[in-house]
Amino acid sequence: MTIEQFSVRGRLADTGEGITGDELQLAARNHGMPLEGLRYDVTPPGLHYVLVHYDIPATNAADWLLEVHGCVEQPLSFGLTELRAMARRTVRVTLECAGNGRATLQPRPISQPWLQEAVGTAEWTGVLLADLLRLAGVREDAVDVVFTGADHGVERGVEQDYQRGLAVPEAMESGAIVAWEMNGAPLPPQHGYPLRLVMPGWYGMASVKWLHSISVIDHAFEGFQNAVAYRFRTAADDPGSPVTRIEPRALLVPPGFPDFMSRHRFVAAGTVPLFGRAWSGWAPIERVEVSTDAGVNWHLATLDTLGTDLGADGNDDFGWRAFAYDWEATPGEHVLTVRAYDTSGREQPIEAEWNRGGFANNTAQRISVLVT
Ligand SMILES: Nc1nc2c(c(=O)[nH]1)N[C@H]1C(S)=C(S)[C@@H](COP(=O)(O)O)O[C@H]1N2
Ligand SMILES: [Mo]
């Protein structure tokens, strides 16, 4: 067998085909955030979702070097000590995997089988990517900026380092951070120790972990993760369009208590305080609606005020917002649903459109609850 022969094309599950062994293997490595984790403004690192395409590489902060090179006036390299001496920022960012919701699509794209838990919010501390690029001096002929991680693997027959490209304006103006801290502590190994990119508002794939190279190039980046993997396609041979920013989504902390196997919920009749979080990578959340009768009637949830507690050098423009709604629960079976709307006019659909990679499936959450 050769490397090129390994599953060259993404596959869709056959009708009625259950989760495969390959998918289970991925699901056991890459965990989601249990939805009760929505309670925390900032997700404790052990609860934050994790997605790693290949293996977590062996890395060391003491001898780590970040190279900034290519179409720049002055190629530079930075150790962690030098980066820590620069002007730092802390940003509160909600990261979500572009594949979140994939496993509920019909037909199901075979890949990491996320339900709805591939999300988390952390405070990332580092330097502005734009500051590093300005120090090196981006040349006139620059087109894209390529970020390379230290992890290596094979994907659909292509051996590669994990790499993503961004257009120069996105790299300069998106508020991206090259971070060495998560929630005030060194990055955990699974989140990119010792250094990662954090692209606020973008689906997780853009936030390259174990970052060791930033290369400015004079042409459009055609690497696998941009040109092949993260694209909205309806057919296998469709060139598709790139997956970029996060579509609006609201999620509730499932109320009451669960059944072990089915996760069906139970609450006692009376006032049930519902609580959740909503986010969008396109624009601030404008409102969240809650339905307690499977989408027949909708009620406005109360939104928290925008947080401003990160100090002068911080921002939380791309962090989730809390919402709450008091449900007067009457005995019987109920289906809870929530939808988010952002100020750009994007609204979360009851049923999102299908695509072959299973990306950006922000179909509204449905929680079945038996009120006793
Ligand atoms: N080097 C590297 N960076 C990576 C990945 C990876 O596999 N390798 N996975 C990406 C994807 S698909 C996601 S969703 C996020 C997940 O970030 P987290 O594990 O810190 O939540 O990291 C991104 N950065
Ligand atoms: Mo992802």
mmCIF file of C-alpha atoms and ligand atoms in Angstrom:
data_model
loop_
_atom_site.group_PDB
_atom_site.id
_atom_site.type_symbol
_atom_site.label_atom_id
_atom_site.label_comp_id
_atom_site.label_asym_id
_atom_site.label_seq_id
_atom_site.Cartn_x
_atom_site.Cartn_y
_atom_site.Cartn_z
ATOM 1 C CA MET A 1 0.000 0.000 0.000
ATOM 2 C CA THR A 2 1.118 3.610 -0.546
ATOM 3 C CA ILE A 3 0.269 6.853 1.259
ATOM 4 C CA GLU A 4 -1.616 8.112 -1.810
ATOM 5 C CA GLN A 5 -4.041 5.217 -1.567
ATOM 6 C CA PHE A 6 -5.416 6.198 1.849
ATOM 7 C CA SER A 7 -9.083 7.254 1.529
ATOM 8 C CA VAL A 8 -8.587 9.808 -1.188
ATOM 9 C CA ARG A 9 -12.127 11.142 -1.135
ATOM 10 C CA GLY A 10 -14.450 12.159 1.689
ATOM 11 C CA ARG A 11 -17.331 9.699 1.947
ATOM 12 C CA LEU A 12 -21.002 10.046 2.830
ATOM 13 C CA ALA A 13 -22.593 7.422 5.048
ATOM 14 C CA ASP A 14 -24.975 5.043 3.279
ATOM 15 C CA THR A 15 -28.656 5.288 4.234
ATOM 16 C CA GLY A 16 -29.035 3.840 7.727
ATOM 17 C CA GLU A 17 -25.260 3.351 8.161
ATOM 18 C CA GLY A 18 -24.257 3.844 11.797
ATOM 19 C CA ILE A 19 -21.189 5.668 13.113
ATOM 20 C CA THR A 20 -18.147 3.807 11.758
ATOM 21 C CA GLY A 21 -15.132 2.552 13.709
ATOM 22 C CA ASP A 22 -13.010 5.280 12.095
ATOM 23 C CA GLU A 23 -15.439 7.936 13.285
ATOM 24 C CA LEU A 24 -15.525 6.448 16.799
ATOM 25 C CA GLN A 25 -11.719 6.557 16.871
ATOM 26 C CA LEU A 26 -11.813 10.280 16.025
ATOM 27 C CA ALA A 27 -14.648 10.966 18.470
ATOM 28 C CA ALA A 28 -12.690 9.373 21.322
ATOM 29 C CA ARG A 29 -9.646 11.593 20.636
ATOM 30 C CA ASN A 30 -11.442 14.832 19.891
ATOM 31 C CA HIS A 31 -13.860 15.712 22.647
ATOM 32 C CA GLY A 32 -16.610 18.304 22.798
ATOM 33 C CA MET A 33 -17.597 20.595 25.657
ATOM 34 C CA PRO A 34 -20.362 18.988 27.729
ATOM 35 C CA LEU A 35 -23.230 21.484 27.349
ATOM 36 C CA GLU A 36 -23.385 22.158 31.110
ATOM 37 C CA GLY A 37 -19.989 23.809 30.426
ATOM 38 C CA LEU A 38 -21.966 26.693 28.855
ATOM 39 C CA ARG A 39 -22.387 27.893 32.473
ATOM 40 C CA TYR A 40 -18.838 29.267 32.594
ATOM 41 C CA ASP A 41 -18.100 32.672 31.030
ATOM 42 C CA VAL A 42 -14.660 31.287 30.239
ATOM 43 C CA THR A 43 -14.419 27.541 29.605
ATOM 44 C CA PRO A 44 -11.991 25.677 31.869
ATOM 45 C CA PRO A 45 -9.354 24.198 29.491
ATOM 46 C CA GLY A 46 -10.280 20.591 30.303
ATOM 47 C CA LEU A 47 -13.871 21.283 29.194
ATOM 48 C CA HIS A 48 -13.022 23.300 26.055
ATOM 49 C CA TYR A 49 -13.532 21.229 22.897
ATOM 50 C CA VAL A 50 -10.434 19.733 21.251
ATOM 51 C CA LEU A 51 -9.826 18.973 17.597
ATOM 52 C CA VAL A 52 -6.483 17.617 16.410
ATOM 53 C CA HIS A 53 -6.211 16.321 12.839
ATOM 54 C CA TYR A 54 -3.062 14.228 13.376
ATOM 55 C CA ASP A 55 -1.073 13.738 16.648
ATOM 56 C CA ILE A 56 -0.317 16.264 19.382
ATOM 57 C CA PRO A 57 3.358 16.966 18.607
ATOM 58 C CA ALA A 58 6.175 16.885 21.180
ATOM 59 C CA THR A 59 7.061 20.554 21.686
ATOM 60 C CA ASN A 60 9.153 22.630 24.049
ATOM 61 C CA ALA A 61 8.773 26.320 24.949
ATOM 62 C CA ALA A 62 12.460 26.685 25.862
ATOM 63 C CA ASP A 63 13.767 26.192 22.307
ATOM 64 C CA TRP A 64 10.659 27.145 20.292
ATOM 65 C CA LEU A 65 11.253 29.484 17.371
ATOM 66 C CA LEU A 66 8.596 31.276 15.370
ATOM 67 C CA GLU A 67 9.869 32.275 11.930
ATOM 68 C CA VAL A 68 8.322 35.196 10.043
ATOM 69 C CA HIS A 69 9.634 35.060 6.489
ATOM 70 C CA GLY A 70 8.888 35.150 2.761
ATOM 71 C CA CYS A 71 7.723 38.412 1.150
ATOM 72 C CA VAL A 72 8.906 40.597 4.036
ATOM 73 C CA GLU A 73 11.539 43.352 4.255
ATOM 74 C CA GLN A 74 13.290 41.620 7.143
ATOM 75 C CA PRO A 75 12.850 37.919 7.983
ATOM 76 C CA LEU A 76 12.597 37.546 11.760
ATOM 77 C CA SER A 77 12.508 34.767 14.285
ATOM 78 C CA PHE A 78 11.081 34.956 17.782
ATOM 79 C CA GLY A 79 11.614 32.801 20.857
ATOM 80 C CA LEU A 80 8.991 32.755 23.596
ATOM 81 C CA THR A 81 11.093 35.102 25.752
ATOM 82 C CA GLU A 82 11.161 37.727 22.997
ATOM 83 C CA LEU A 83 7.441 37.439 22.344
ATOM 84 C CA ARG A 84 6.640 37.794 26.047
ATOM 85 C CA ALA A 85 8.621 41.066 26.110
ATOM 86 C CA MET A 86 6.347 42.608 23.442
ATOM 87 C CA ALA A 87 3.047 44.463 23.947
ATOM 88 C CA ARG A 88 0.543 41.785 24.880
ATOM 89 C CA ARG A 89 -3.210 41.483 24.498
ATOM 90 C CA THR A 90 -5.863 39.271 25.945
ATOM 91 C CA VAL A 91 -8.901 38.420 23.845
ATOM 92 C CA ARG A 92 -11.919 36.411 24.888
ATOM 93 C CA VAL A 93 -12.782 34.273 21.888
ATOM 94 C CA THR A 94 -15.432 31.653 21.234
ATOM 95 C CA LEU A 95 -13.905 28.946 19.046
ATOM 96 C CA GLU A 96 -16.130 26.491 17.246
ATOM 97 C CA CYS A 97 -15.152 23.663 14.925
ATOM 98 C CA ALA A 98 -16.513 24.135 11.400
ATOM 99 C CA GLY A 99 -17.711 20.520 11.586
ATOM 100 C CA ASN A 100 -19.883 21.137 14.642
ATOM 101 C CA GLY A 101 -23.302 19.583 13.966
ATOM 102 C CA ARG A 102 -21.983 17.332 11.187
ATOM 103 C CA ALA A 103 -23.179 14.033 12.652
ATOM 104 C CA THR A 104 -26.841 15.053 12.552
ATOM 105 C CA LEU A 105 -26.832 15.768 8.808
ATOM 106 C CA GLN A 106 -28.582 13.443 6.366
ATOM 107 C CA PRO A 107 -26.711 12.020 4.511
ATOM 108 C CA ARG A 108 -23.922 12.090 7.093
ATOM 109 C CA PRO A 109 -20.455 13.177 5.899
ATOM 110 C CA ILE A 110 -18.001 10.655 7.382
ATOM 111 C CA SER A 111 -15.512 12.584 9.498
ATOM 112 C CA GLN A 112 -15.236 13.705 13.132
ATOM 113 C CA PRO A 113 -18.886 13.072 14.167
ATOM 114 C CA TRP A 114 -19.697 16.211 16.165
ATOM 115 C CA LEU A 115 -23.182 16.686 17.572
ATOM 116 C CA GLN A 116 -23.287 20.254 18.976
ATOM 117 C CA GLU A 117 -20.531 20.395 21.559
ATOM 118 C CA ALA A 118 -17.507 21.473 19.457
ATOM 119 C CA VAL A 119 -17.282 24.879 21.085
ATOM 120 C CA GLY A 120 -15.540 26.680 23.930
ATOM 121 C CA THR A 121 -14.570 30.185 25.015
ATOM 122 C CA ALA A 122 -11.144 31.054 26.321
ATOM 123 C CA GLU A 123 -9.067 34.100 27.101
ATOM 124 C CA TRP A 124 -6.037 33.972 24.848
ATOM 125 C CA THR A 125 -2.993 36.093 25.644
ATOM 126 C CA GLY A 126 -0.302 36.870 23.130
ATOM 127 C CA VAL A 127 0.861 39.451 20.619
ATOM 128 C CA LEU A 128 -1.135 40.816 17.723
ATOM 129 C CA LEU A 129 -0.271 38.993 14.506
ATOM 130 C CA ALA A 130 -0.348 42.413 12.808
ATOM 131 C CA ASP A 131 2.461 43.621 15.122
ATOM 132 C CA LEU A 132 4.706 40.704 14.084
ATOM 133 C CA LEU A 133 3.962 41.282 10.407
ATOM 134 C CA ARG A 134 4.608 45.015 10.744
ATOM 135 C CA LEU A 135 7.947 44.334 12.445
ATOM 136 C CA ALA A 136 8.996 42.125 9.538
ATOM 137 C CA GLY A 137 7.509 44.576 6.988
ATOM 138 C CA VAL A 138 5.036 43.017 4.549
ATOM 139 C CA ARG A 139 6.199 43.680 0.983
ATOM 140 C CA GLU A 140 4.064 45.077 -1.857
ATOM 141 C CA ASP A 141 3.982 41.727 -3.655
ATOM 142 C CA ALA A 142 2.468 39.885 -0.657
ATOM 143 C CA VAL A 143 -0.815 38.051 -1.301
ATOM 144 C CA ASP A 144 -1.357 35.420 1.408
ATOM 145 C CA VAL A 145 0.099 34.554 4.791
ATOM 146 C CA VAL A 146 0.674 30.865 5.516
ATOM 147 C CA PHE A 147 0.686 29.481 9.058
ATOM 148 C CA THR A 148 2.377 26.138 9.695
ATOM 149 C CA GLY A 149 1.989 23.930 12.755
ATOM 150 C CA ALA A 150 4.474 21.329 13.995
ATOM 151 C CA ASP A 151 2.048 18.441 13.503
ATOM 152 C CA HIS A 152 2.285 16.175 10.498
ATOM 153 C CA GLY A 153 0.029 13.578 8.950
ATOM 154 C CA VAL A 154 -1.814 12.258 5.933
ATOM 155 C CA GLU A 155 -5.224 13.437 4.859
ATOM 156 C CA ARG A 156 -7.036 11.931 1.892
ATOM 157 C CA GLY A 157 -3.769 10.616 0.520
ATOM 158 C CA VAL A 158 -1.840 13.881 0.958
ATOM 159 C CA GLU A 159 1.071 13.925 3.402
ATOM 160 C CA GLN A 160 1.330 17.360 4.988
ATOM 161 C CA ASP A 161 2.111 19.648 7.900
ATOM 162 C CA TYR A 162 -1.078 21.262 9.200
ATOM 163 C CA GLN A 163 -1.169 24.579 7.322
ATOM 164 C CA ARG A 164 -3.672 27.321 6.702
ATOM 165 C CA GLY A 165 -3.471 30.468 4.601
ATOM 166 C CA LEU A 166 -5.101 33.869 5.085
ATOM 167 C CA ALA A 167 -5.225 36.837 2.743
ATOM 168 C CA VAL A 168 -2.944 39.693 3.893
ATOM 169 C CA PRO A 169 -5.860 42.029 4.855
ATOM 170 C CA GLU A 170 -7.424 39.258 6.981
ATOM 171 C CA ALA A 171 -4.093 38.638 8.695
ATOM 172 C CA MET A 172 -3.539 42.343 9.356
ATOM 173 C CA GLU A 173 -7.034 43.491 10.324
ATOM 174 C CA SER A 174 -8.839 40.582 11.958
ATOM 175 C CA GLY A 175 -7.385 41.100 15.436
ATOM 176 C CA ALA A 176 -5.631 37.713 15.228
ATOM 177 C CA ILE A 177 -3.352 36.859 18.144
ATOM 178 C CA VAL A 178 -0.265 34.682 18.339
ATOM 179 C CA ALA A 179 -0.975 33.283 21.789
ATOM 180 C CA TRP A 180 1.077 31.458 24.432
ATOM 181 C CA GLU A 181 -1.512 31.589 27.218
ATOM 182 C CA MET A 182 -5.006 30.182 27.578
ATOM 183 C CA ASN A 183 -6.980 31.476 30.558
ATOM 184 C CA GLY A 184 -3.828 32.926 32.126
ATOM 185 C CA ALA A 185 -1.717 29.739 31.990
ATOM 186 C CA PRO A 186 0.659 28.306 29.341
ATOM 187 C CA LEU A 187 -1.259 26.638 26.506
ATOM 188 C CA PRO A 188 -2.083 22.999 27.306
ATOM 189 C CA PRO A 189 -0.447 20.518 24.852
ATOM 190 C CA GLN A 190 -3.740 19.782 23.074
ATOM 191 C CA HIS A 191 -4.464 23.496 22.519
ATOM 192 C CA GLY A 192 -1.151 24.268 20.818
ATOM 193 C CA TYR A 193 1.649 24.526 23.410
ATOM 194 C CA PRO A 194 3.753 26.579 23.258
ATOM 195 C CA LEU A 195 2.308 28.899 20.560
ATOM 196 C CA ARG A 196 -0.818 29.128 18.425
ATOM 197 C CA LEU A 197 -2.736 31.472 16.206
ATOM 198 C CA VAL A 198 -6.200 32.583 17.371
ATOM 199 C CA MET A 199 -8.427 34.039 14.630
ATOM 200 C CA PRO A 200 -11.372 35.725 16.390
ATOM 201 C CA GLY A 201 -14.707 35.080 14.680
ATOM 202 C CA TRP A 202 -13.410 32.331 12.389
ATOM 203 C CA TYR A 203 -14.173 28.656 12.566
ATOM 204 C CA GLY A 204 -11.457 26.809 14.483
ATOM 205 C CA MET A 205 -9.486 25.480 11.494
ATOM 206 C CA ALA A 206 -7.944 28.945 10.952
ATOM 207 C CA SER A 207 -6.407 29.021 14.450
ATOM 208 C CA VAL A 208 -3.255 27.019 13.729
ATOM 209 C CA LYS A 209 -1.793 25.318 16.810
ATOM 210 C CA TRP A 210 1.893 24.504 17.514
ATOM 211 C CA LEU A 211 2.679 27.473 15.270
ATOM 212 C CA HIS A 212 6.308 27.684 14.152
ATOM 213 C CA SER A 213 6.214 29.436 10.786
ATOM 214 C CA ILE A 214 4.454 32.472 9.338
ATOM 215 C CA SER A 215 5.309 32.706 5.674
ATOM 216 C CA VAL A 216 4.195 35.595 3.473
ATOM 217 C CA ILE A 217 3.758 34.478 -0.148
ATOM 218 C CA ASP A 218 3.206 36.308 -3.439
ATOM 219 C CA HIS A 219 0.375 34.083 -4.706
ATOM 220 C CA ALA A 220 -2.850 32.562 -3.411
ATOM 221 C CA PHE A 221 -2.192 29.693 -0.987
ATOM 222 C CA GLU A 222 -3.284 26.371 -2.473
ATOM 223 C CA GLY A 223 -2.567 24.117 0.514
ATOM 224 C CA PHE A 224 -4.839 21.192 1.353
ATOM 225 C CA GLN A 225 -6.713 22.732 4.295
ATOM 226 C CA ASN A 226 -7.696 25.808 2.226
ATOM 227 C CA ALA A 227 -8.076 24.398 -1.279
ATOM 228 C CA VAL A 228 -9.476 20.938 -0.522
ATOM 229 C CA ALA A 229 -10.653 20.382 3.048
ATOM 230 C CA TYR A 230 -12.591 23.385 4.344
ATOM 231 C CA ARG A 231 -14.921 24.210 1.474
ATOM 232 C CA PHE A 232 -18.685 24.330 1.126
ATOM 233 C CA ARG A 233 -19.511 21.835 -1.618
ATOM 234 C CA THR A 234 -22.680 20.133 -2.658
ATOM 235 C CA ALA A 235 -20.990 17.595 -4.951
ATOM 236 C CA ALA A 236 -17.591 15.894 -4.756
ATOM 237 C CA ASP A 237 -16.289 17.565 -7.946
ATOM 238 C CA ASP A 238 -17.657 21.022 -7.064
ATOM 239 C CA PRO A 239 -14.730 23.438 -6.350
ATOM 240 C CA GLY A 240 -16.878 24.974 -3.614
ATOM 241 C CA SER A 241 -16.362 28.143 -1.594
ATOM 242 C CA PRO A 242 -14.132 28.605 1.453
ATOM 243 C CA VAL A 243 -15.352 28.084 5.017
ATOM 244 C CA THR A 244 -14.535 31.283 6.943
ATOM 245 C CA ARG A 245 -16.468 32.925 9.794
ATOM 246 C CA ILE A 246 -18.744 31.334 12.372
ATOM 247 C CA GLU A 247 -22.492 31.299 11.658
ATOM 248 C CA PRO A 248 -24.774 32.350 14.521
ATOM 249 C CA ARG A 249 -25.751 29.686 17.021
ATOM 250 C CA ALA A 250 -27.445 29.558 20.413
ATOM 251 C CA LEU A 251 -27.185 26.600 22.778
ATOM 252 C CA LEU A 252 -28.985 25.948 26.047
ATOM 253 C CA VAL A 253 -27.611 24.234 29.094
ATOM 254 C CA PRO A 254 -29.987 21.248 29.065
ATOM 255 C CA PRO A 255 -32.269 21.815 32.087
ATOM 256 C CA GLY A 256 -33.035 19.367 34.910
ATOM 257 C CA PHE A 257 -31.366 15.969 34.941
ATOM 258 C CA PRO A 258 -30.636 13.432 32.187
ATOM 259 C CA ASP A 259 -31.304 9.798 31.481
ATOM 260 C CA PHE A 260 -27.886 8.092 31.243
ATOM 261 C CA MET A 261 -28.271 6.580 27.768
ATOM 262 C CA SER A 262 -30.725 8.759 25.841
ATOM 263 C CA ARG A 263 -29.871 12.082 27.567
ATOM 264 C CA HIS A 264 -33.633 12.738 27.666
ATOM 265 C CA ARG A 265 -34.241 15.429 30.314
ATOM 266 C CA PHE A 266 -36.523 15.517 33.373
ATOM 267 C CA VAL A 267 -37.637 18.608 35.291
ATOM 268 C CA ALA A 268 -40.289 19.279 37.916
ATOM 269 C CA ALA A 269 -43.265 21.479 36.894
ATOM 270 C CA GLY A 270 -43.020 25.166 37.816
ATOM 271 C CA THR A 271 -40.617 27.952 36.876
ATOM 272 C CA VAL A 272 -37.547 26.479 35.180
ATOM 273 C CA PRO A 273 -34.763 29.024 34.590
ATOM 274 C CA LEU A 274 -33.277 28.316 31.152
ATOM 275 C CA PHE A 275 -29.756 29.557 30.465
ATOM 276 C CA GLY A 276 -27.485 29.423 27.465
ATOM 277 C CA ARG A 277 -24.934 31.156 25.245
ATOM 278 C CA ALA A 278 -25.096 32.572 21.749
ATOM 279 C CA TRP A 279 -22.350 33.662 19.350
ATOM 280 C CA SER A 280 -21.645 34.664 15.770
ATOM 281 C CA GLY A 281 -18.344 35.344 14.036
ATOM 282 C CA TRP A 282 -19.954 37.837 11.640
ATOM 283 C CA ALA A 283 -21.425 40.425 13.986
ATOM 284 C CA PRO A 284 -22.596 40.855 17.582
ATOM 285 C CA ILE A 285 -25.606 38.843 18.736
ATOM 286 C CA GLU A 286 -28.731 40.950 18.515
ATOM 287 C CA ARG A 287 -31.320 38.637 20.043
ATOM 288 C CA VAL A 288 -32.052 35.067 21.024
ATOM 289 C CA GLU A 289 -35.469 33.428 20.855
ATOM 290 C CA VAL A 290 -36.631 30.444 22.880
ATOM 291 C CA SER A 291 -39.458 28.055 22.045
ATOM 292 C CA THR A 292 -40.792 25.543 24.565
ATOM 293 C CA ASP A 293 -43.277 23.978 22.137
ATOM 294 C CA ALA A 294 -41.001 22.687 19.354
ATOM 295 C CA GLY A 295 -40.929 25.958 17.419
ATOM 296 C CA VAL A 296 -44.619 26.922 17.352
ATOM 297 C CA ASN A 297 -44.273 29.977 19.624
ATOM 298 C CA TRP A 298 -41.089 31.975 20.176
ATOM 299 C CA HIS A 299 -40.157 34.159 23.159
ATOM 300 C CA LEU A 300 -37.424 36.743 23.474
ATOM 301 C CA ALA A 301 -34.654 35.699 25.875
ATOM 302 C CA THR A 302 -32.906 38.242 28.104
ATOM 303 C CA LEU A 303 -29.365 38.940 26.841
ATOM 304 C CA ASP A 304 -26.503 39.870 29.146
ATOM 305 C CA THR A 305 -24.860 43.250 28.610
ATOM 306 C CA LEU A 306 -21.699 43.107 26.521
ATOM 307 C CA GLY A 307 -18.756 42.335 28.781
ATOM 308 C CA THR A 308 -15.977 44.903 29.116
ATOM 309 C CA ASP A 309 -13.947 43.382 31.926
ATOM 310 C CA LEU A 310 -10.776 42.606 29.997
ATOM 311 C CA GLY A 311 -9.089 45.985 30.487
ATOM 312 C CA ALA A 312 -7.756 48.464 27.952
ATOM 313 C CA ASP A 313 -5.720 45.959 25.923
ATOM 314 C CA GLY A 314 -8.341 43.263 25.791
ATOM 315 C CA ASN A 315 -11.557 42.671 23.908
ATOM 316 C CA ASP A 316 -14.400 40.204 23.891
ATOM 317 C CA ASP A 317 -16.081 41.170 20.613
ATOM 318 C CA PHE A 318 -15.913 37.524 19.561
ATOM 319 C CA GLY A 319 -16.880 35.910 22.818
ATOM 320 C CA TRP A 320 -20.302 34.351 23.368
ATOM 321 C CA ARG A 321 -23.128 36.155 25.167
ATOM 322 C CA ALA A 322 -25.288 34.704 27.894
ATOM 323 C CA PHE A 323 -29.068 34.553 27.603
ATOM 324 C CA ALA A 324 -31.792 33.502 29.995
ATOM 325 C CA TYR A 325 -35.515 32.741 29.902
ATOM 326 C CA ASP A 326 -37.885 31.616 32.649
ATOM 327 C CA TRP A 327 -39.992 28.718 31.453
ATOM 328 C CA GLU A 328 -43.302 28.037 33.194
ATOM 329 C CA ALA A 329 -43.144 24.276 32.738
ATOM 330 C CA THR A 330 -46.379 22.283 32.776
ATOM 331 C CA PRO A 331 -46.498 18.462 33.100
ATOM 332 C CA GLY A 332 -45.936 16.477 29.913
ATOM 333 C CA GLU A 333 -43.432 16.111 27.091
ATOM 334 C CA HIS A 334 -41.917 19.346 25.685
ATOM 335 C CA VAL A 335 -39.336 20.218 23.035
ATOM 336 C CA LEU A 336 -37.111 23.238 23.725
ATOM 337 C CA THR A 337 -35.558 25.107 20.792
ATOM 338 C CA VAL A 338 -33.406 28.264 20.610
ATOM 339 C CA ARG A 339 -32.295 30.521 17.774
ATOM 340 C CA ALA A 340 -29.713 33.312 17.562
ATOM 341 C CA TYR A 341 -29.830 36.456 15.393
ATOM 342 C CA ASP A 342 -26.868 38.764 14.821
ATOM 343 C CA THR A 343 -26.726 42.445 13.862
ATOM 344 C CA SER A 344 -25.588 41.600 10.303
ATOM 345 C CA GLY A 345 -29.060 40.149 9.654
ATOM 346 C CA ARG A 346 -27.929 36.523 9.883
ATOM 347 C CA GLU A 347 -30.430 34.294 11.614
ATOM 348 C CA GLN A 348 -29.977 30.772 12.809
ATOM 349 C CA PRO A 349 -32.112 28.388 10.744
ATOM 350 C CA ILE A 350 -34.391 25.689 12.150
ATOM 351 C CA GLU A 351 -32.768 23.407 9.589
ATOM 352 C CA ALA A 352 -29.451 24.438 8.011
ATOM 353 C CA GLU A 353 -28.587 23.674 4.399
ATOM 354 C CA TRP A 354 -26.665 20.492 3.731
ATOM 355 C CA ASN A 355 -23.115 20.466 2.361
ATOM 356 C CA ARG A 356 -20.735 17.603 1.641
ATOM 357 C CA GLY A 357 -18.185 18.395 4.335
ATOM 358 C CA GLY A 358 -20.871 18.939 6.949
ATOM 359 C CA PHE A 359 -19.608 22.454 7.731
ATOM 360 C CA ALA A 360 -21.342 25.274 9.597
ATOM 361 C CA ASN A 361 -24.409 23.172 10.425
ATOM 362 C CA ASN A 362 -26.097 25.617 12.797
ATOM 363 C CA THR A 363 -29.469 23.846 12.782
ATOM 364 C CA ALA A 364 -31.318 24.927 15.932
ATOM 365 C CA GLN A 365 -30.823 22.772 19.041
ATOM 366 C CA ARG A 366 -33.794 20.646 20.150
ATOM 367 C CA ILE A 367 -34.015 19.286 23.678
ATOM 368 C CA SER A 368 -36.752 16.836 24.685
ATOM 369 C CA VAL A 369 -37.869 17.347 28.269
ATOM 370 C CA LEU A 370 -40.378 15.392 30.355
ATOM 371 C CA VAL A 371 -41.946 17.704 32.931
ATOM 372 C CA THR A 372 -43.082 15.690 35.970
HETATM 373 N N1 LIG B 1 -1.610 22.625 13.925
HETATM 374 C C1 LIG B 1 -2.924 22.382 13.986
HETATM 375 N N2 LIG B 1 -3.755 23.406 14.228
HETATM 376 C C2 LIG B 1 -5.085 23.196 14.302
HETATM 377 C C3 LIG B 1 -5.629 21.914 14.101
HETATM 378 C C4 LIG B 1 -4.733 20.847 13.843
HETATM 379 O O1 LIG B 1 -5.124 19.693 13.665
HETATM 380 N N3 LIG B 1 -3.389 21.120 13.794
HETATM 381 N N4 LIG B 1 -6.997 21.753 14.116
HETATM 382 C C5 LIG B 1 -7.789 22.936 13.808
HETATM 383 C C6 LIG B 1 -9.195 22.762 14.003
HETATM 384 S S1 LIG B 1 -10.028 21.947 12.790
HETATM 385 C C7 LIG B 1 -9.850 23.307 15.068
HETATM 386 S S2 LIG B 1 -11.528 23.213 15.170
HETATM 387 C C8 LIG B 1 -9.125 24.011 16.144
HETATM 388 C C9 LIG B 1 -9.417 23.410 17.488
HETATM 389 O O2 LIG B 1 -8.800 24.136 18.492
HETATM 390 P P1 LIG B 1 -8.832 23.597 19.986
HETATM 391 O O3 LIG B 1 -8.486 22.136 19.959
HETATM 392 O O4 LIG B 1 -7.861 24.413 20.748
HETATM 393 O O5 LIG B 1 -10.251 23.798 20.483
HETATM 394 O O6 LIG B 1 -7.723 23.963 15.954
HETATM 395 C C10 LIG B 1 -7.301 24.132 14.613
HETATM 396 N N5 LIG B 1 -5.877 24.252 14.568
HETATM 397 MO MO MO B 2 -12.300 22.027 13.340
#
